[in-house]
mmCIF file of C-alpha atoms in Angstrom:
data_model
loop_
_atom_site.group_PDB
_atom_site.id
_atom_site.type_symbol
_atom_site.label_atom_id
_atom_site.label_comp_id
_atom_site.label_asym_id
_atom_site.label_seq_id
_atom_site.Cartn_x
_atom_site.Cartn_y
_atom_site.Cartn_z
ATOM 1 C CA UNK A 21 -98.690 -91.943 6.214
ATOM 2 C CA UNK A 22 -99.106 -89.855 2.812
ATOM 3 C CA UNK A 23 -96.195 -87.774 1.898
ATOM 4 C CA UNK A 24 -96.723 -84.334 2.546
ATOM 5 C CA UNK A 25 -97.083 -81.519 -0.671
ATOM 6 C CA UNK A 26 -94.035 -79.217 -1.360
ATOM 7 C CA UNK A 27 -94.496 -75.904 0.068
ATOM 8 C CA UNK A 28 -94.363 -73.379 -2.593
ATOM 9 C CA UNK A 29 -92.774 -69.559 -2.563
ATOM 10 C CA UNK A 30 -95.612 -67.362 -1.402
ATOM 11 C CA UNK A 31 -97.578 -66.110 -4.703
ATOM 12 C CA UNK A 32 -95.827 -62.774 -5.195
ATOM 13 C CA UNK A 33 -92.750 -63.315 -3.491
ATOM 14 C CA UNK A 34 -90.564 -63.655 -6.697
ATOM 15 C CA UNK A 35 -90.399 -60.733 -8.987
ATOM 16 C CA UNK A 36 -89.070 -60.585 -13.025
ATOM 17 C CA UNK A 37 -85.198 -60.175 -11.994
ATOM 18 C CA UNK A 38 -85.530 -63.393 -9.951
ATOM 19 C CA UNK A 39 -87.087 -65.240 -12.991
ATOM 20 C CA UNK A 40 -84.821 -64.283 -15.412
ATOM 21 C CA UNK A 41 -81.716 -65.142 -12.857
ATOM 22 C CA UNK A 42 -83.196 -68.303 -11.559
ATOM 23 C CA UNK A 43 -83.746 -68.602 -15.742
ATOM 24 C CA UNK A 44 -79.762 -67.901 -16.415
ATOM 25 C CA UNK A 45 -78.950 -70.505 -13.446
ATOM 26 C CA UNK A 46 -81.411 -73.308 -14.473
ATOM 27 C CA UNK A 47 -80.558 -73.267 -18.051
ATOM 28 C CA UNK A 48 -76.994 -73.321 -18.302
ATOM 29 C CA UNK A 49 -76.888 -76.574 -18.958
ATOM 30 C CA UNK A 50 -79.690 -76.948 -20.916
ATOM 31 C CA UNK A 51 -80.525 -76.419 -24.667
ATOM 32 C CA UNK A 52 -82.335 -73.365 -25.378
ATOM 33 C CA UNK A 53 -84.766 -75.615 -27.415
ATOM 34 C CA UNK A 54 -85.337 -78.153 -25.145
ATOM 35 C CA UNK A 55 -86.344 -75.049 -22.038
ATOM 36 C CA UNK A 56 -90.159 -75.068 -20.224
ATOM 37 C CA UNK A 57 -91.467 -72.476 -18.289
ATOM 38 C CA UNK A 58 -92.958 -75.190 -16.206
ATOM 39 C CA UNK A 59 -89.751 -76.839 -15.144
ATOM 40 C CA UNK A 60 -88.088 -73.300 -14.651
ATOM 41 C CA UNK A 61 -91.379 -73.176 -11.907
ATOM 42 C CA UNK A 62 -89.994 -76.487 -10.508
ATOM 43 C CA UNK A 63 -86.648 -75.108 -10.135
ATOM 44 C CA UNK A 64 -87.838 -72.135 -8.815
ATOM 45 C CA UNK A 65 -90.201 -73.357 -6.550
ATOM 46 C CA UNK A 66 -93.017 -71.349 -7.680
ATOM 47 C CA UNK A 67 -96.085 -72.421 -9.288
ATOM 48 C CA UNK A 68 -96.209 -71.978 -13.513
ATOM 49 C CA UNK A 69 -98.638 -69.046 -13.169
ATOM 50 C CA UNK A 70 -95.855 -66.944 -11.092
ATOM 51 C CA UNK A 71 -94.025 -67.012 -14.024
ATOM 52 C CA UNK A 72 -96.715 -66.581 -16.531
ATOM 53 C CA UNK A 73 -97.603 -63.307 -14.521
ATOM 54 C CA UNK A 74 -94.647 -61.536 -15.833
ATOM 55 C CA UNK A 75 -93.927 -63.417 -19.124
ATOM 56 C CA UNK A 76 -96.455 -64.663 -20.755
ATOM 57 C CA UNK A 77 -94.810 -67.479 -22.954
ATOM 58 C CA UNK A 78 -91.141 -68.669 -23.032
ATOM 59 C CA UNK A 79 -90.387 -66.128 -26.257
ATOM 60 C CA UNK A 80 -90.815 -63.174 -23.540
ATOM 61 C CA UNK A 81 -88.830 -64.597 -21.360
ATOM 62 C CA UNK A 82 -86.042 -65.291 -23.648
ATOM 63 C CA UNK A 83 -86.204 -61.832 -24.888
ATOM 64 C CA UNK A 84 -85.840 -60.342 -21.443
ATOM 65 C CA UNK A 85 -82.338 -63.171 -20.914
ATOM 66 C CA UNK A 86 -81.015 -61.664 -24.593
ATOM 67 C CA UNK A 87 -81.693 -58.311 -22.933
ATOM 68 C CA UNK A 88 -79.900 -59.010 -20.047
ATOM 69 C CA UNK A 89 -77.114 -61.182 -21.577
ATOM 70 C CA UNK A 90 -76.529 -58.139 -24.047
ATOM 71 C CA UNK A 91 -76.467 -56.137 -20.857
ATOM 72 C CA UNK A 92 -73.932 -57.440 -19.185
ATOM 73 C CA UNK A 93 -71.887 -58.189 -22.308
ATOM 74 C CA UNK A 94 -71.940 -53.994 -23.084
ATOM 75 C CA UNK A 95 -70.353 -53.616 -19.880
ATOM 76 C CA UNK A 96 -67.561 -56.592 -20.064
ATOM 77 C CA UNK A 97 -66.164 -55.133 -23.371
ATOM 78 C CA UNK A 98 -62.833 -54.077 -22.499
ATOM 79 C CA UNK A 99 -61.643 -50.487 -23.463
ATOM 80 C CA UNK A 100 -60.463 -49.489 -27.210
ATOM 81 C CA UNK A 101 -56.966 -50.388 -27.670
ATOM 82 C CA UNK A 102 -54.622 -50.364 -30.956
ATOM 83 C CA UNK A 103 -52.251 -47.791 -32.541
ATOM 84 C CA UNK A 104 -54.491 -47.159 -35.634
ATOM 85 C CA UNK A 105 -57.664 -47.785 -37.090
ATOM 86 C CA UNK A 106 -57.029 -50.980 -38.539
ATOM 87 C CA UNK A 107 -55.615 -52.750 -34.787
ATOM 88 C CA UNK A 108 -59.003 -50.676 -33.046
ATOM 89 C CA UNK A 109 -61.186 -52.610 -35.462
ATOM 90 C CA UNK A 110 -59.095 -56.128 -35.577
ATOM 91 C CA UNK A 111 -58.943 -55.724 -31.164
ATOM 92 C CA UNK A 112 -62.733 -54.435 -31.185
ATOM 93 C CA UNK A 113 -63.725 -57.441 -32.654
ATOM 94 C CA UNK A 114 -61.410 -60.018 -30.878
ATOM 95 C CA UNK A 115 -62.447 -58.665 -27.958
ATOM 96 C CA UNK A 116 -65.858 -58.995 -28.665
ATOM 97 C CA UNK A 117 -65.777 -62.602 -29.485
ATOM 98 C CA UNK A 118 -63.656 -63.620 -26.749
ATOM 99 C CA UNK A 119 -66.554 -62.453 -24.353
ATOM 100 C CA UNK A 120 -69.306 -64.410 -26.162
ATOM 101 C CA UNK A 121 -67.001 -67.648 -26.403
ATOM 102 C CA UNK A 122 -66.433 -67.833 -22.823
ATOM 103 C CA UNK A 123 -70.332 -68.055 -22.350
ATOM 104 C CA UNK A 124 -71.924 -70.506 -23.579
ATOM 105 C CA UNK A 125 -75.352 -69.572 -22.365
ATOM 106 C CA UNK A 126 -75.108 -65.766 -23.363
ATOM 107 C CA UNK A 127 -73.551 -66.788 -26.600
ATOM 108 C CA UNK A 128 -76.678 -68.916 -27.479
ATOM 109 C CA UNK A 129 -78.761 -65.678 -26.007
ATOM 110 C CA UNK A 130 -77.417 -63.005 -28.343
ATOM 111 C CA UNK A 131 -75.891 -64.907 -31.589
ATOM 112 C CA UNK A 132 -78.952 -67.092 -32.146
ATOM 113 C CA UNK A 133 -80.476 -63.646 -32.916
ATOM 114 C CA UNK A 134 -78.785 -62.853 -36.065
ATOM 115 C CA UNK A 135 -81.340 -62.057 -38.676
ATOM 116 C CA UNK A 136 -84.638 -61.436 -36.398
ATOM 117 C CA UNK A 137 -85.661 -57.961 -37.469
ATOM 118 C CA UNK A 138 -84.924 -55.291 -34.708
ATOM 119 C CA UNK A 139 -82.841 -57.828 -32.501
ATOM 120 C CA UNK A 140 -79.399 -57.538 -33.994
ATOM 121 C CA UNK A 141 -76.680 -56.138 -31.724
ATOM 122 C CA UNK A 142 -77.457 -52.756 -31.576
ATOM 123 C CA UNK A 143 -74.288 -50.277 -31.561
ATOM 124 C CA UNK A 144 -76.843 -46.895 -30.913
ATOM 125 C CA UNK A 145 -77.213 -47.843 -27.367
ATOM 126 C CA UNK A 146 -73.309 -49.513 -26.708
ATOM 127 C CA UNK A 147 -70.834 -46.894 -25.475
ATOM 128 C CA UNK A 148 -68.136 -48.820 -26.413
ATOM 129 C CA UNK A 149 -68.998 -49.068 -30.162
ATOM 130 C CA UNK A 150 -70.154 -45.452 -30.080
ATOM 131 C CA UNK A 151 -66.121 -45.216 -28.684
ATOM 132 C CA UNK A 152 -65.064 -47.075 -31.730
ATOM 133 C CA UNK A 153 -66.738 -44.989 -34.211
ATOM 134 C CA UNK A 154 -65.917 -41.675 -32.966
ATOM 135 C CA UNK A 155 -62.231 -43.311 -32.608
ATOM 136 C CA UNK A 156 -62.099 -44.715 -36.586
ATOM 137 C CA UNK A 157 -63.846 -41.230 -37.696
ATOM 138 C CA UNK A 158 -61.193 -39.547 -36.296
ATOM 139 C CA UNK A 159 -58.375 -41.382 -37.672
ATOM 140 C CA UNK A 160 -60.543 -40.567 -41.243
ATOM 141 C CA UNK A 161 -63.023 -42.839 -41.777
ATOM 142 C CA UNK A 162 -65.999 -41.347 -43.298
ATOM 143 C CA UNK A 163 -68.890 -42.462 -41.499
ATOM 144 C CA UNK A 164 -71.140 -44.331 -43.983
ATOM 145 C CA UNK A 165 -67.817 -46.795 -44.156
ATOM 146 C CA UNK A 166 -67.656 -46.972 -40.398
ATOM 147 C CA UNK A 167 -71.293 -48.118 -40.029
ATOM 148 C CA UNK A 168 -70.655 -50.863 -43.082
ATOM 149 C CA UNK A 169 -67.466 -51.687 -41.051
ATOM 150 C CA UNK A 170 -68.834 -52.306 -37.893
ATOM 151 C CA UNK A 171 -72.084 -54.252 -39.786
ATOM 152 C CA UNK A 172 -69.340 -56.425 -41.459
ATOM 153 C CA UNK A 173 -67.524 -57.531 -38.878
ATOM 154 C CA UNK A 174 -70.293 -58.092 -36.563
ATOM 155 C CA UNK A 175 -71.830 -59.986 -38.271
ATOM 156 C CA UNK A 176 -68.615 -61.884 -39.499
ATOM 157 C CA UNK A 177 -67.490 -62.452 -36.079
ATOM 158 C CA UNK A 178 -71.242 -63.939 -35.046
ATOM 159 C CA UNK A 179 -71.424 -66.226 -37.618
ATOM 160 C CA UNK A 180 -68.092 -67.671 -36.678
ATOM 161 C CA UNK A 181 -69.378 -68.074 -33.341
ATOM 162 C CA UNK A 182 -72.460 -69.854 -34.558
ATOM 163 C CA UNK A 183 -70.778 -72.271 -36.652
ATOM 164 C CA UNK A 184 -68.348 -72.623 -33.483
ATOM 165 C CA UNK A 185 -71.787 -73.246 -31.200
ATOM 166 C CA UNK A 186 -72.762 -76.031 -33.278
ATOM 167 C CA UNK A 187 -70.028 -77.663 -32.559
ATOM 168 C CA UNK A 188 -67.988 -77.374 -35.760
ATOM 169 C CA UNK A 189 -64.530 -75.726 -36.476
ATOM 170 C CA UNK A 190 -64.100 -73.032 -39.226
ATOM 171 C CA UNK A 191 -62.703 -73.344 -42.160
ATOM 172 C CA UNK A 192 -60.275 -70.578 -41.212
ATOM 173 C CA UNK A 193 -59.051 -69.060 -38.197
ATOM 174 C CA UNK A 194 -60.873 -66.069 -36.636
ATOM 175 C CA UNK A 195 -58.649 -63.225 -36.319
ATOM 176 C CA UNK A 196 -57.368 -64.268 -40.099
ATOM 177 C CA UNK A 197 -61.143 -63.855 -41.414
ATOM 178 C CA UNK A 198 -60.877 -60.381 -39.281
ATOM 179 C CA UNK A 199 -57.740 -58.805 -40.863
ATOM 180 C CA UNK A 200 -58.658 -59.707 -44.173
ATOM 181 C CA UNK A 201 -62.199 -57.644 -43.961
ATOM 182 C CA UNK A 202 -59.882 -54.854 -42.470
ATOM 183 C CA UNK A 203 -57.975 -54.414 -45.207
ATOM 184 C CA UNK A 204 -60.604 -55.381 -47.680
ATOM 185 C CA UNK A 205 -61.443 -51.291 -46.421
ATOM 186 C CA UNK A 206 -58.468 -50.069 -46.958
ATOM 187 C CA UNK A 207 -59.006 -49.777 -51.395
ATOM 188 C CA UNK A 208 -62.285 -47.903 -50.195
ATOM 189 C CA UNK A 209 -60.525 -44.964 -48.166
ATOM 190 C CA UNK A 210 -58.481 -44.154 -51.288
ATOM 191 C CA UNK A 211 -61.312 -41.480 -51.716
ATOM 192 C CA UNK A 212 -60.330 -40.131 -48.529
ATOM 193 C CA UNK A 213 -56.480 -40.729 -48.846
ATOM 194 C CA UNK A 214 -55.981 -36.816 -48.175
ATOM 195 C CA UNK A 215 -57.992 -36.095 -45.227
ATOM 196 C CA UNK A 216 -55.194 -37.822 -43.130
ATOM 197 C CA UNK A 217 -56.029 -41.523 -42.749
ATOM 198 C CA UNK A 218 -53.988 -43.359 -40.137
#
């Protein structure tokens, strides 16, 4: 007796938000270079073209996981803490890699975009970074140095997570490359030495 044919999902009974969590579930295991649309279809149990509706080819569809993954990791970051602006930058950015190493999958997401144009982390639209500057230009911080700051140790604090992700150890220890950026700032406030620095 021939086996009988999988029944499918009903075409339209899975919608973008489904894709993209079926997406986060399926590849969690898997190498971001080694993902297919069609065997996220298998998983889902939806034919390719489902998929294809919403996102067109897997670069879409990655986009809208970074979009999510960055998401959720906005609204993980714990709140400000440290007694002045050196421990608010040092704990900002401690925090911030502690979230992205204990995700393997959203680490991959959001660090493998360092250097595409228009997809770095984005601190305009992230309430707690907007937090951190109005916190640091506060304590005295002019706000060009702020931005360069925040640039630095993002992308300091990526790379380390990078060279982590590929499965080497750094050369040096994380929060030591940190502190030593943070007071790298401090000959550059001499300008502003006056206007009541913390």
């Amino acid at each position: 007796m021939p086996k009988s044919a999988r029944t499918r999902r009903a075409r339209g009974s899975i919608n973008p938000g489904d894709i993209i969590a079926g997406a986060f579930e399926f590849y969690r295991e898997t190498p971001i270079e080694q993902w297919s649309i069609p065997q996220l279809a298998t998983h889902l149990d939806v034919g390719v073209t489902s998929i294809y509706w919403y996102f067109r080819t897997k670069r879409e569809l990655v986009a809208a996981m970074t979009e999510a993954a960055l998401t959720s990791f906005y609204e993980r970051m714990p709140p400000l803490r440290g007694d002045d602006w050196e421990e608010l930058l040092r704990n900002f950015f401690l925090d911030f890699h502690g979230l992205l190493a204990s995700d393997d999958l959203a680490c991959d997401l959001i660090v493998r975009q360092i250097g595409v144009p228009g997809a770095d982390l984005s601190a305009q639209s992230w309430p707690r970074a907007q937090e951190l500057f109005a916190a640091l230009e506060k304590a005295g911080l002019p706000a060009p140095l702020v931005q360069h700051a925040f640039f630095t140790l993002s992308v300091f604090t990526q790379g380390y997570l990078l060279v982590e992700r590929k499965g080497h150890d750094p050369s040096s220890e994380l929060e030591f490359g940190i502190t030593n950026i943070v007071r790298g700032l401090r000959p550059l406030l001499e300008p502003a030495a006056g206007r009541g620095v913390a």
